Every structure is written in structure tokens, then in C-alpha cells.
Coordinates of C-alpha atoms and ligand atoms in Angstrom, one line a residue:
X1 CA 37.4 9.8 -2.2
X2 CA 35.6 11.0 0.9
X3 CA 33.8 13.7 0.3
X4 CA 34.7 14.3 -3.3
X5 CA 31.5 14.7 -4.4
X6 CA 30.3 16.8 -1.7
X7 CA 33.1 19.4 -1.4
X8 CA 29.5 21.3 -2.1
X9 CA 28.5 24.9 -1.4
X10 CA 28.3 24.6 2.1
X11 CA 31.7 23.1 2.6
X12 CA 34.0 26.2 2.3
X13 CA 32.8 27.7 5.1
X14 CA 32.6 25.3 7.7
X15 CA 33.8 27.3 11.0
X16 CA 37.2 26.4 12.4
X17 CA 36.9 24.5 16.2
X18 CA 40.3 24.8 17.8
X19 CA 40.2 22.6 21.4
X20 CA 42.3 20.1 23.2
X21 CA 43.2 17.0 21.2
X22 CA 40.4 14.1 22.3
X23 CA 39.7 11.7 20.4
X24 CA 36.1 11.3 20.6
X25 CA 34.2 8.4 18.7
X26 CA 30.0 8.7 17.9
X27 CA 29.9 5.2 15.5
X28 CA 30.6 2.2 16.2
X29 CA 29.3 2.2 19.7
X30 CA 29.0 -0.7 22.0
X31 CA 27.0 -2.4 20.3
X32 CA 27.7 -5.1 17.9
X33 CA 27.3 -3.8 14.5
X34 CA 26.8 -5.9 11.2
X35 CA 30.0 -5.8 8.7
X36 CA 31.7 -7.9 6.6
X37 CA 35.3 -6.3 5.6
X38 CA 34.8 -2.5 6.1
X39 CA 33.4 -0.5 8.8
X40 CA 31.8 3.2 9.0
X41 CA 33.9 5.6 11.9
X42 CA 33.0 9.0 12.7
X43 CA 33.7 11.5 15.4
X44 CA 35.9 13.8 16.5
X45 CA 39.7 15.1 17.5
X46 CA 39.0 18.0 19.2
X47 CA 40.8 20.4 16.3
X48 CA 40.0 20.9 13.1
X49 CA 44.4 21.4 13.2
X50 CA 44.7 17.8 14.0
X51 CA 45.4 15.0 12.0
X52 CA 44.4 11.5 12.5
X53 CA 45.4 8.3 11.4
X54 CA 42.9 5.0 11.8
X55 CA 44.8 1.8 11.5
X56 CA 47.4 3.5 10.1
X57 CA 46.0 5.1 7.2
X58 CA 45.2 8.8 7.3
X59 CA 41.8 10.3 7.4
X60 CA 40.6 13.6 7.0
X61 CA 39.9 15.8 9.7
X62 CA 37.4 18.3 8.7
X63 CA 37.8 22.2 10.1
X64 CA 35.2 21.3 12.9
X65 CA 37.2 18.7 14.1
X66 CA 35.2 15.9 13.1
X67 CA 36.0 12.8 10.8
X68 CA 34.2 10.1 8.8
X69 CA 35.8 7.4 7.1
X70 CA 35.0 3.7 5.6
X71 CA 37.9 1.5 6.4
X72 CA 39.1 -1.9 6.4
X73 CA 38.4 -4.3 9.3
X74 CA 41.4 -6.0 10.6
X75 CA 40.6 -9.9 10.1
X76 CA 39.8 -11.9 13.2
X77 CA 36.8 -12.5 15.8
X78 CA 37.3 -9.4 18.1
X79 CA 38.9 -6.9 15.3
X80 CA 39.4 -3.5 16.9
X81 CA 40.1 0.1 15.2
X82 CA 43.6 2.2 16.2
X83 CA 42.9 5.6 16.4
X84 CA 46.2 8.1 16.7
X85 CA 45.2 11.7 16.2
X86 CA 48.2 14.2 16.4
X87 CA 48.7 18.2 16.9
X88 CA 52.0 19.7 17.2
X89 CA 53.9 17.5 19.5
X90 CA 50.7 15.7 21.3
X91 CA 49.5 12.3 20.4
X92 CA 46.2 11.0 21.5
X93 CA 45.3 6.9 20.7
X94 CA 42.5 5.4 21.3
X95 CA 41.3 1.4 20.5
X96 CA 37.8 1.0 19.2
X97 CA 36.7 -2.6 19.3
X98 CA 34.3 -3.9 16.8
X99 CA 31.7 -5.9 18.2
X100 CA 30.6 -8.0 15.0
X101 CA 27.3 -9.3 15.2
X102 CA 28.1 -12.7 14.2
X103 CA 25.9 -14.9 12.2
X104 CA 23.9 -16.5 15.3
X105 CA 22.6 -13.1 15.6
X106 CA 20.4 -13.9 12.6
X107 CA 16.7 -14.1 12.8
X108 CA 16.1 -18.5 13.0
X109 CA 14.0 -19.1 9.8
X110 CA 10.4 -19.8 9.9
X111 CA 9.4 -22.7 12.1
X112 CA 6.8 -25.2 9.6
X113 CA 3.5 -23.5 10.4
X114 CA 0.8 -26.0 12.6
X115 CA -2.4 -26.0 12.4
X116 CA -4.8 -23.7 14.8
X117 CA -8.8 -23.5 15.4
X118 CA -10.6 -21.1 16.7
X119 CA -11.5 -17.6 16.9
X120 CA -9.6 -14.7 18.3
X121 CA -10.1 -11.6 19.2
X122 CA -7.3 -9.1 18.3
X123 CA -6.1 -6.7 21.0
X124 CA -3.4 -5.1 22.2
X125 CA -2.4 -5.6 26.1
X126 CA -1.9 -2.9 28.6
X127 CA 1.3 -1.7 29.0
X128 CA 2.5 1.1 31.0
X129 CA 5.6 1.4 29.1
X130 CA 3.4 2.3 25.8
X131 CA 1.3 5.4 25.8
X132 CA -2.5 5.4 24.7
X133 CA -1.7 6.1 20.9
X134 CA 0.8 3.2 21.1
X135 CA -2.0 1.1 22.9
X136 CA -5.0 2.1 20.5
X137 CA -3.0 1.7 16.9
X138 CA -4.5 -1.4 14.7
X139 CA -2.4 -4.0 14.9
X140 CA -0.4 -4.5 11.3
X141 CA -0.9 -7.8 9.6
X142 CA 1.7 -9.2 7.6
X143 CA 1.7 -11.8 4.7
X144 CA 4.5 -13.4 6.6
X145 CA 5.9 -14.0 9.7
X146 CA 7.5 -10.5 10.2
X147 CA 7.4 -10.5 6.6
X148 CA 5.3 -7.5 4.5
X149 CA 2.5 -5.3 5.8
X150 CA -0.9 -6.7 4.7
X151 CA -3.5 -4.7 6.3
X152 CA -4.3 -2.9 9.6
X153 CA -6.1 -5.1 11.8
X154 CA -8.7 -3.1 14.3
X155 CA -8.5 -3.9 17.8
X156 CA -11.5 -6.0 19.2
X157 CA -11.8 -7.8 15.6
X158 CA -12.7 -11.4 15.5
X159 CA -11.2 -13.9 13.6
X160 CA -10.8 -17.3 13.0
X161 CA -7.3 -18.7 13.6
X162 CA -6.2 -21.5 10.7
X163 CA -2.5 -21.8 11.5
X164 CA 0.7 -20.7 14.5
X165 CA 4.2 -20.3 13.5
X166 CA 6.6 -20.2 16.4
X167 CA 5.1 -16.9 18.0
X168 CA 2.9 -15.4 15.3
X169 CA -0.4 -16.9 14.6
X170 CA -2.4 -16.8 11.0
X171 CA -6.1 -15.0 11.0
X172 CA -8.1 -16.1 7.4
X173 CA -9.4 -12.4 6.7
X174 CA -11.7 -13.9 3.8
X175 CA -11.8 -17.2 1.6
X176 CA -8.0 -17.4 -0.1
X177 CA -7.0 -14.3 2.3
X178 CA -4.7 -14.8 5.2
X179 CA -2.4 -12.9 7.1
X180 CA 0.0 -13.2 10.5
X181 CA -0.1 -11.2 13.5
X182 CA 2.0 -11.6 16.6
X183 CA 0.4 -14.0 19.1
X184 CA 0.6 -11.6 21.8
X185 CA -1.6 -9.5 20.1
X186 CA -4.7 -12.5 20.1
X187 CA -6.7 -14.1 22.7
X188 CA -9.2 -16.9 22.4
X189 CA -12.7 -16.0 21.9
X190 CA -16.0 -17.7 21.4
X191 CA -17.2 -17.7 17.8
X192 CA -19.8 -14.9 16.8
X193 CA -23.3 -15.8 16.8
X194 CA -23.1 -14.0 13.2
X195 CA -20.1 -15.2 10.7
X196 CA -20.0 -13.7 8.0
X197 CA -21.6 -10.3 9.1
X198 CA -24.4 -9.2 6.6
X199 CA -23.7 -5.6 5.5
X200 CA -26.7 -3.6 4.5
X201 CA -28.0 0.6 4.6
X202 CA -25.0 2.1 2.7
X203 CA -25.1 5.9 3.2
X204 CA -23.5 8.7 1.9
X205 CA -23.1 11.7 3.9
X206 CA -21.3 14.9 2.2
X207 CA -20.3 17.0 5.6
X208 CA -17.3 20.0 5.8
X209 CA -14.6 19.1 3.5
X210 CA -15.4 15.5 3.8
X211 CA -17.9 12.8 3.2
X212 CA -18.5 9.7 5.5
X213 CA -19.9 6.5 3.6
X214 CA -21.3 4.5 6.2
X215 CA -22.7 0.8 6.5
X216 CA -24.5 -0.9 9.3
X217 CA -22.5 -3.9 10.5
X218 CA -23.3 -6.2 13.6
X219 CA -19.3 -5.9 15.1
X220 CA -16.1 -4.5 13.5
X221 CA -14.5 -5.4 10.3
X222 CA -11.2 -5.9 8.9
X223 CA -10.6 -4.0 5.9
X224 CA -9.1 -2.3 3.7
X225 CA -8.6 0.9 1.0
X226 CA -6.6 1.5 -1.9
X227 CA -6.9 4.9 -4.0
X228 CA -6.9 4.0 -7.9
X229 CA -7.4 7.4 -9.9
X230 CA -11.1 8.7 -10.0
X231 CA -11.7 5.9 -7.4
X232 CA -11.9 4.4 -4.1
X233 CA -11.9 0.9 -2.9
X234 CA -13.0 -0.1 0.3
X235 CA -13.0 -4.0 1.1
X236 CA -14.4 -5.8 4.2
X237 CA -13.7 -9.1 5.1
X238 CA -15.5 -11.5 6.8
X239 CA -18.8 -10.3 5.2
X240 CA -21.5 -10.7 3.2
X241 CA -23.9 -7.8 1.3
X242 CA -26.8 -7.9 -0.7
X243 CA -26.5 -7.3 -4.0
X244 CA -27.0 -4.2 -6.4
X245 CA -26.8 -1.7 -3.5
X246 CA -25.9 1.4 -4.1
X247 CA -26.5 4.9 -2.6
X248 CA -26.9 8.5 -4.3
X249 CA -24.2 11.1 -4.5
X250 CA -22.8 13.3 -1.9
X251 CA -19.7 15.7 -1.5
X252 CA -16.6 14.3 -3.0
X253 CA -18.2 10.8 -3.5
X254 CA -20.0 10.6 -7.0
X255 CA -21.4 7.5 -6.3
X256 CA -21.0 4.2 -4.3
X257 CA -22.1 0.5 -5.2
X258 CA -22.0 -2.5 -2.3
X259 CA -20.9 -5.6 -4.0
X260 CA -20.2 -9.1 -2.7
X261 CA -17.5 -10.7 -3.8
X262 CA -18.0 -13.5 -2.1
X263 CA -15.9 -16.0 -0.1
X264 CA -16.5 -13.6 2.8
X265 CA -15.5 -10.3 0.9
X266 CA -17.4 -7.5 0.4
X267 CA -16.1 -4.5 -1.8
X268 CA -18.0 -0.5 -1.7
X269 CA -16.4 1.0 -4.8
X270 CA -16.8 4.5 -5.0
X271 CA -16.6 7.2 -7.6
X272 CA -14.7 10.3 -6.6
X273 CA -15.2 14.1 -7.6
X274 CA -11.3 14.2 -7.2
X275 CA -8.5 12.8 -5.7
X276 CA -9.4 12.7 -2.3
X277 CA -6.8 14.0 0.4
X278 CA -6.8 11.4 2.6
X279 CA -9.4 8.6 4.5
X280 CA -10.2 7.1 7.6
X281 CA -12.1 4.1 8.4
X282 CA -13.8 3.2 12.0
X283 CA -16.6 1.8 13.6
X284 CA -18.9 3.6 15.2
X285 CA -22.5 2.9 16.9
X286 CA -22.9 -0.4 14.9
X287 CA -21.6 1.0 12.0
X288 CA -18.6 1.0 9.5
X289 CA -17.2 4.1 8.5
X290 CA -15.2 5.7 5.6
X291 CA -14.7 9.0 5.8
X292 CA -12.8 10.6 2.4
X293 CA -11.2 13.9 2.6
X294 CA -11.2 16.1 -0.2
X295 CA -8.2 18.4 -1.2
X296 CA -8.1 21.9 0.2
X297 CA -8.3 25.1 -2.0
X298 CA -4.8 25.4 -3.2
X299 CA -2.4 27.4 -1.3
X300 CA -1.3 27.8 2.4
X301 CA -4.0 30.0 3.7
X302 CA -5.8 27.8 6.5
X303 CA -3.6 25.0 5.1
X304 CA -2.7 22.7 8.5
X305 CA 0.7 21.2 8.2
X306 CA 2.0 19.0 10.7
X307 CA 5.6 19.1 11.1
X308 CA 7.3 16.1 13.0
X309 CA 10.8 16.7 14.4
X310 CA 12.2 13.5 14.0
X311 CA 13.3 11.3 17.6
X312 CA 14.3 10.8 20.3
X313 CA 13.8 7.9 21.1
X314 CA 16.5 6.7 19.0
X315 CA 18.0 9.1 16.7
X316 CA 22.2 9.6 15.0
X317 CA 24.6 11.3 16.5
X318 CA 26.9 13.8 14.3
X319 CA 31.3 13.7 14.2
X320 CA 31.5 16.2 17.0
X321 CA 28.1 15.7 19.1
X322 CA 25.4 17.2 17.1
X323 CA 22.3 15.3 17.9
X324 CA 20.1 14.6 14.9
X325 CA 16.7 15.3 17.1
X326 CA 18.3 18.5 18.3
X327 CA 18.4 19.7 14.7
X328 CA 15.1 18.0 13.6
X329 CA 13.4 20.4 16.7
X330 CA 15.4 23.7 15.3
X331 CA 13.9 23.2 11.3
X332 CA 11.0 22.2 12.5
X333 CA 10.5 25.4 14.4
X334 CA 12.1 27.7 12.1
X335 CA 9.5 25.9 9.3
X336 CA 6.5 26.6 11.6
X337 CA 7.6 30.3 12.0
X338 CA 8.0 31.1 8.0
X339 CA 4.7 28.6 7.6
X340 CA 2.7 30.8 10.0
X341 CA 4.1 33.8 8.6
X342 CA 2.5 32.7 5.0
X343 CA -1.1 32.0 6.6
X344 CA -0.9 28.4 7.0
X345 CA -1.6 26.7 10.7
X346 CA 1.7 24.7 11.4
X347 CA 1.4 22.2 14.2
X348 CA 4.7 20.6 15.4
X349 CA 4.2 16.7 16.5
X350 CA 7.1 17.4 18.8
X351 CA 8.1 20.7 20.9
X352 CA 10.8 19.8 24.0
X353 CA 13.6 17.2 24.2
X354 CA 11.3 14.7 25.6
X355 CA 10.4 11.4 23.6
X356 CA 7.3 11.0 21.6
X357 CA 6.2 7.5 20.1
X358 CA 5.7 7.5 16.3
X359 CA 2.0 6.7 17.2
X360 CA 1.8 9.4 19.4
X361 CA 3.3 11.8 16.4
X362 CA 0.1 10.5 14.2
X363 CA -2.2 11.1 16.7
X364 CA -1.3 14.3 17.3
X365 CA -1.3 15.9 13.8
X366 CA -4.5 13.6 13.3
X367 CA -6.2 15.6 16.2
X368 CA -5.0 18.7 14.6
X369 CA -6.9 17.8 11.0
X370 CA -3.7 18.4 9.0
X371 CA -3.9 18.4 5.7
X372 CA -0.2 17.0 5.3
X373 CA 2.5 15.8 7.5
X374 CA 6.4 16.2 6.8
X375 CA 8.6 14.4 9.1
X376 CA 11.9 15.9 9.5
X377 CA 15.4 14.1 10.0
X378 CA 18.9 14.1 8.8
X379 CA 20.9 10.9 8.2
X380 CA 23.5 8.7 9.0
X381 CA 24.4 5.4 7.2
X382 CA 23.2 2.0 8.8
X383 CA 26.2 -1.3 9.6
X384 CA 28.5 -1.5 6.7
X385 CA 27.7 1.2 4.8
X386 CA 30.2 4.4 4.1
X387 CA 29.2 7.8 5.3
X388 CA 28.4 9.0 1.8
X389 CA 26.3 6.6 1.3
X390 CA 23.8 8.8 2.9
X391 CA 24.9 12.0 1.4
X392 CA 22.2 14.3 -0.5
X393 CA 18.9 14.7 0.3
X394 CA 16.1 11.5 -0.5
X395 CA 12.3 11.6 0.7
X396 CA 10.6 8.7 1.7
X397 CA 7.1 8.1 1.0
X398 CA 4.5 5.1 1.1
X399 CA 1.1 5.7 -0.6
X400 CA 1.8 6.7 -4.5
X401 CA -0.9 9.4 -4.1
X402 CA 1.9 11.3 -1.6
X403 CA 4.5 10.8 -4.5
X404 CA 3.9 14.4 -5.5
X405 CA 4.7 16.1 -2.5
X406 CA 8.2 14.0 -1.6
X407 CA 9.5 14.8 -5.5
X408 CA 8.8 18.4 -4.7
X409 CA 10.2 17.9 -1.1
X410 CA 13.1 16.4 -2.4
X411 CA 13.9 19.3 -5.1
X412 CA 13.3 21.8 -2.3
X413 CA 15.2 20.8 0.6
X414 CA 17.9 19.7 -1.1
X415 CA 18.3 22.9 -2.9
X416 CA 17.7 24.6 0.4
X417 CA 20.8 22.7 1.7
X418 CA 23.0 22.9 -1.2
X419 CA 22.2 19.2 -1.2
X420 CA 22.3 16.5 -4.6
X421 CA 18.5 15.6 -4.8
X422 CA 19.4 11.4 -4.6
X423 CA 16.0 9.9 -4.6
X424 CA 12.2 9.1 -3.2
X425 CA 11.9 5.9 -2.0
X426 CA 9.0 3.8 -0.9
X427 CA 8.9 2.4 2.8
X428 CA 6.5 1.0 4.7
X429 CA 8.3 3.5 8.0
X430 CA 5.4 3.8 10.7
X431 CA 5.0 7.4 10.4
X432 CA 4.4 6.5 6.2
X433 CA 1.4 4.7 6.7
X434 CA -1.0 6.8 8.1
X435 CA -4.2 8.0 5.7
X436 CA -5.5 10.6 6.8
X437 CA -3.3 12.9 5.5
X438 CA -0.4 12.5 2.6
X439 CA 2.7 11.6 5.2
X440 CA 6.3 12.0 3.8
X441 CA 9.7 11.7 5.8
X442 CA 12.5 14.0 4.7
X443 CA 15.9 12.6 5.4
X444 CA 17.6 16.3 4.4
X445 CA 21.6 15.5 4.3
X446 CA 24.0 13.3 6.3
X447 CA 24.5 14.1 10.2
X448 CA 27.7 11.9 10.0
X449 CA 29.5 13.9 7.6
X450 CA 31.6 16.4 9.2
X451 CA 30.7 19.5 6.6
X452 CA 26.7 18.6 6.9
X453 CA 27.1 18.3 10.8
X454 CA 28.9 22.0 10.6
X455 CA 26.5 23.2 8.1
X456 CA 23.3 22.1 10.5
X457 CA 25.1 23.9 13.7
X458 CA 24.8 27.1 11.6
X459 CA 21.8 29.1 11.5
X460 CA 22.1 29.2 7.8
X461 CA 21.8 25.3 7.7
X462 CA 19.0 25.7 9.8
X463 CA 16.8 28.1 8.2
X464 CA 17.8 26.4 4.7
X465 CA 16.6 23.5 5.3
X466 CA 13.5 25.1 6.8
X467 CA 13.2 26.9 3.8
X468 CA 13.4 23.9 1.6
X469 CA 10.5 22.2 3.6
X470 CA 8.1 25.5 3.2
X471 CA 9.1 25.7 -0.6
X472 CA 8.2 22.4 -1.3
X473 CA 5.1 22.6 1.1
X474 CA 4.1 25.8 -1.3
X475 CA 4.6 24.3 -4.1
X476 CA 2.4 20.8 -3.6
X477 CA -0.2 22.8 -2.2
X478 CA -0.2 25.4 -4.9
X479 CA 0.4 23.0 -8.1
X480 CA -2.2 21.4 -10.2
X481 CA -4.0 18.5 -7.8
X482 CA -2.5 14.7 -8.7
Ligands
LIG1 ZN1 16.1 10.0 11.9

């Protein structure tokens, strides 16, 4: 069954690797991994002339040398996996233990909420080990405990506190509104002098490619924007507006009304010229600020794209020792080159070996303006799933406004691979939710499988999967506006 599927294209000519039998295993590692009866394996035997047996049943060795398989756990607290590869007359065995992560491992439910009073003052704390887009990020609000993203929380907000779970504390954002941030992230503060804050002087300001829609406020807001088609809507919490305001046209912005919704909410609906590209919201010199982007003229010319080689940190590891942000760097670059080549400004996130933070990724494409960010990785299958299960080529993407560009993405790389085009998918992944820009992540083919791992040490891999990122790049940019 392995590979049945995907004896694709790119699998007849995977180049032969002929070395010393070793057996050498990239999943599981250390540490403990989360199965029930059946466990992913992959690595390598050194020869793509070897053959290799894994608790006694046989598993393909691929040309390269590498493996995958899904096989069965033997029973038992401690089970292990026997690995015998064999060439000519040599034998080489290896044991695998499986470290199960046993059901203590898993999370302790929600301690019964207790009441809290108070105001706070959300912040992040210095730490050297984070850098200074880490340290400046909004902190992420959740409905639960850990539970779903609610909204970005600005640093140096205030808040009143209504309730503590365990560590995580519950802000009330508006009358009926609530959400949970880390406690860590809080520290007592006196109550403001002015609760709710009166919003008033709406402005519209139409400026290069984007319009700001201000509002003076007495400290910074919580809020929040959603994109509905032909609109925007931009709620502030813990406010209160007079009523009727509204402000004249500018740029992409047809026209803005302040409303109080009261309970400590105030919504600026604004009517939109077009879909807008992306927004921003800070708060600057005692006032709140929206800025909308529009769309660029379509096509690549002057067209920043902001390609983000996926890891390190972190990052999957292929059969024989392909390293997933080794290839993520090589597609990103070759992707930049035929980019540039078509008159669009590529900037890459990433450029050496070296970590960068997911944050830090953002904040560099956000300093560049881009106009659309593609991160770049190839797959391998989390605890207890096959290999396969990560075959083919899905696109992940978070705001529905950036559903256009991972469906083409998705077409386009996976034909650039000789890939099955599986899926998009929504996820809340870090690098998803910024707004500045539409942000997509590519997950191209899967790293564990031995023919994808030989196809991605090719240049041909390489450049097709660069080729399938600039195709479908082309293509959003060119095609009629969402
Ligand atoms: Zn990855």
C-alpha cells in the first residue's frame, strides 16, 4: 500500500545511493510520541540495494536508501521497533524504543474558574530568550483557557479582570464579551480615571495605496476587524461614541459611520471601493488607527512578495537526512530569482541557516510592505499518523479573503511537483494571522517519503516547486480581484 498512490511522475527517477549498510532512523526520536497501535518509521539503510525488515515484516527500501512505513506496535508499556536491514551477506539491527506518551501526559482539565477584581494592564515581560518582534506581538486572547483565538490584545491595554483559572486569567472586553489570556501576560493596575473611553473626531485620510481612519481615544483599545464583502468592521471595546458620527469619503473608504453599540462596544463600519488588501490597526499620538490597504494594479510589476523559508527552529527531517528548512531556503531562493526576473520585488523572511521567530518572519515582510506572504514548507505526518497521510500538496490559510490565493497555490505547486492537490485548510498557525497582507503557508509534498525527499535533493524538485509558488503568485495577482 505504501506509496501506491504516489508511484507519481517523480518516482521513476529517484537517483540510486549505494553506501555502507547503516541503519539510520529520523522518526520516532527520543521523545515520547502519541500512538495507540501503529507507529510512523522513517529513515534510512544506507543502499537503496538493501532490504529491511521492521518487526519482522518487510518494508520497502526506496533507490535512495530511505524507508517509511506505518506498522504495528508490539503490546506492552516500553514497546520497541526491530530493525534488520540486509545487503548481500551483511546484516545490520537496530532496536528503536517507543517512548509512548502515556495518558498523564494529557493537559489536566480546566480548574472551576474563581472570581477576580481588578484592572490589569496587559504586557508582555522582557525576555532575553525572545527577540523584539516576539516581545512587541499583541498578546492572543482566547475564548478558553488555551482554547480558540478571540482577538489580539495590544500590549499596555487595560482591563478589568472578572475571573482566574489555574494560570490564565479572564479580561471582560465589553458587556457579555470576555476572553482569557495567560496570567503572565497581566499585572495589576490602578483603574483608569476614564472607563469606558469616549471616542469622538473620526477622520478619514486617503494617502498612497492606503487610507488611515483615525479616532481620538484617551489610551489604547482592544479591538477588532472582520472583512465582510464591500465592507469593513472595526469594533472597540471598552468604549463609548456619540452617536450619528460619520466622516466623508477618502481613497478606498467610501464612507465611515461611528456607532455605539453599547455595553462598552463601539463599532466604525466602513464602506469599501473594493476589497481591501490588507489592515492594520494601532495607536498612535492619542489616537486609534485603521489603516486599509487597497489591492495593487494586477500583475507582478512592483508587486512585493514576501517569501518565508519555513524553520528552523523546529522543522522534519527526511528518510536519509534532508532537512525540511534546508529545502524551504533553496525554493525560496530559486522563487525570488524567477520573481525578480518577472519585475516583482521578492523579499525572503529568511536568508542563512540561522533561526528566525515566526514574529520575527511577520515583522520583516511587514517592514518590507508586501503585498502577500507565502510561507514555504514540506511535510511530514504528526504521532500516529502514516507517512501518506501527508502526501500531496495542501495550503493553509486563515482569513477567507486569502482563500483565493492558497486554491491557486495549491493547483500550482502541486502541479509544479507532480503532486495530488489534497486540500486548503483553515488554521489559526501564527504566521496565518497576520493582516496586513493575505498570508498563506504552502505545505508542497511529504519530506518523510523517500521519493519526495529524493525529488527535493534534485534541482528539478527544487525549481518545481519554485515554479509552482511563482505560478500561483502570477496568477492571484493577475486574476479578477475577490
Ligand atoms: Zn514545516
Amino acid at each position: 500500500v505504501v506509496l501506491a498512490a504516489g508511484a507519481c511522475r517523480s518516482g521513476g527517477d529517484i537517483p540510486m545511493v549505494d553506501g555502507p549498510l547503516a541503519i539510520e532512523v529520523r522518526y520516532p526520536a527520543a521523545e515520547p510520541v502519541a500512538v495507540t497501535d501503529s507507529v510512523s518509521v522513517w529513515g534510512s539503510v544506507g543502499s537503496g540495494r538493501a532490504t529491511l525488515r521492521v518487526n519482522g515484516r518487510r518494508v520497502p527500501v526506496a533507490p535512495s536508501g530511505g524507508f517509511a512505513a506505518f506498522v504495528a506496535l508490539p503490546a506492552g508499556d516500553r514497546p520497541a521497533l526491530e530493525l534488520e536491514a540486509r545487503l548481500g551477506r551483511e546484516v545490520a539491527r537496530r532496536t528503536v524504543p517507543v517512548a509512548r506518551a502515556v495518558a498523564g501526559d494529557a493537559p489536566a482539565p480546566h480548574p472551576v474558574p474563581e472570581p477576580a477584581t481588578g484592572w490589569v494592564r496587559v504586557r508582555r515581560l522582557p525576555d532575553p530568550a525572545l527577540d523584539s518582534a516576539t516581545l512587541a506581538r499583541p498578546v492572543f486572547a482566547r475564548w478558553t483557557p488555551g482554547g480558540a483565538l478571540a482577538i489580539p490584545l495590544p500590549q499596555g491595554v487595560l482591563l478589568p479582570a472578572e475571573a482566574r483559572a489555574g494560570d490564565a486569567i479572564r479580561l471582560r472586553l465589553a458587556r457579555g464579551v470576555a476572553a482569557w489570556i495567560p496570567a503572565a501576560d497581566a499585572e495589576p493596575a490602578a483603574a483608569p480615571a476614564a472607563a469606558p473611553v469616549t471616542l469622538r473626531a473620526l477622520r478619514i485620510t486617503p494617502g498612497a495605496g492606503r487610507t488611515v481612519v483615525t479616532l481620538e481615544a484617551g489610551r489604547v483599545l482592544a479591538g477588532h476587524v472582520e472583512a465582510v464583502p464591500g465592507r469593513l468592521r472595526w469594533t472597540l471595546y471598552g468604549a463609548t461614541a456619540a452617536p450619528g458620527s460619520a466622516a466623508a469619503a477618502g481613497g478606498v473608504v467610501a464612507g465611515a459611520e461611528l456607532r455605539d453599540a453599547g455595553g462598552g462596544q463601539v463599532v466604525v463600519d466602513l464602506s469599501l471601493r473594493g476589497a481591501p488588501l490588507g489592515w492594520r490597526v494601532t495607536w498612535v499620538a492619542g489616537r486609534q488607527r485603521l489603516e486599509v490597504r487597497e489591492h495593487p494594479a494586477p500583475g507582478l510589476a512592483g508587486l512585493v512578495v514576501a517569501l518565508d523559508p519555513g524553520h528552523p527552529p523546529l522543522g522534519s527531517t527526511g528518510p536519509t537526512g534532508l532537512r525540511e528548512d534546508s529545502v524551504t531556503l533553496a525554493v525560496a531562493r530559486d522563487a525570488a530569482r524567477r520573481l525578480a526576473a518577472l519585475g516583482a520585488r521578492p523579499v525572503l523572511t529568511r536568508t542563512d541557516p540561522l533561526p528566525v521567530s515566526l514574529d520575527q518572519r511577520l515583522a520583516v515582510a511587514e517592514a518590507a510592505d508586501a503585498h502577500v506572504f507565502v510561507s514555504i514548507h514540506v511535510n511530514a505526518p504528526g504521532d500516529g499518523r502514516p507517512p501518506e497521510s501527508v502526501d500531496g500538496t495542501r495550503v493553509y490559510w486563515l482569513d477567507p479573503r486569502t482563500l483565493p490565493l492558497a486554491r491557486v497555490l495549491k493547483d500550482s505547486v502541486a502541479a509544479g511537483l507532480g503532486q495530488v492537490p489534497v486540500a486548503t485548510v483553515q488554521s489559526s498557525l501564527a504566521v496565518l494571522r497576520a493582516t496586513w497582507f493575505p498570508a498563506v503557508l504552502v505545505e508542497g509534498t511529504a519530506l518523510s517519503l523517500p521519493a519526495r525527499e529524493a525529488l527535493l535533493r534534485t534541482p528539478q524538485g527544487v525549481a518545481g516547486y519554485a515554479a509552482g509558488v511563482v505560478r500561483g503568485v502570477l496568477a492571484w495577482a493577475a486574476g479578477p480581484l475577490p
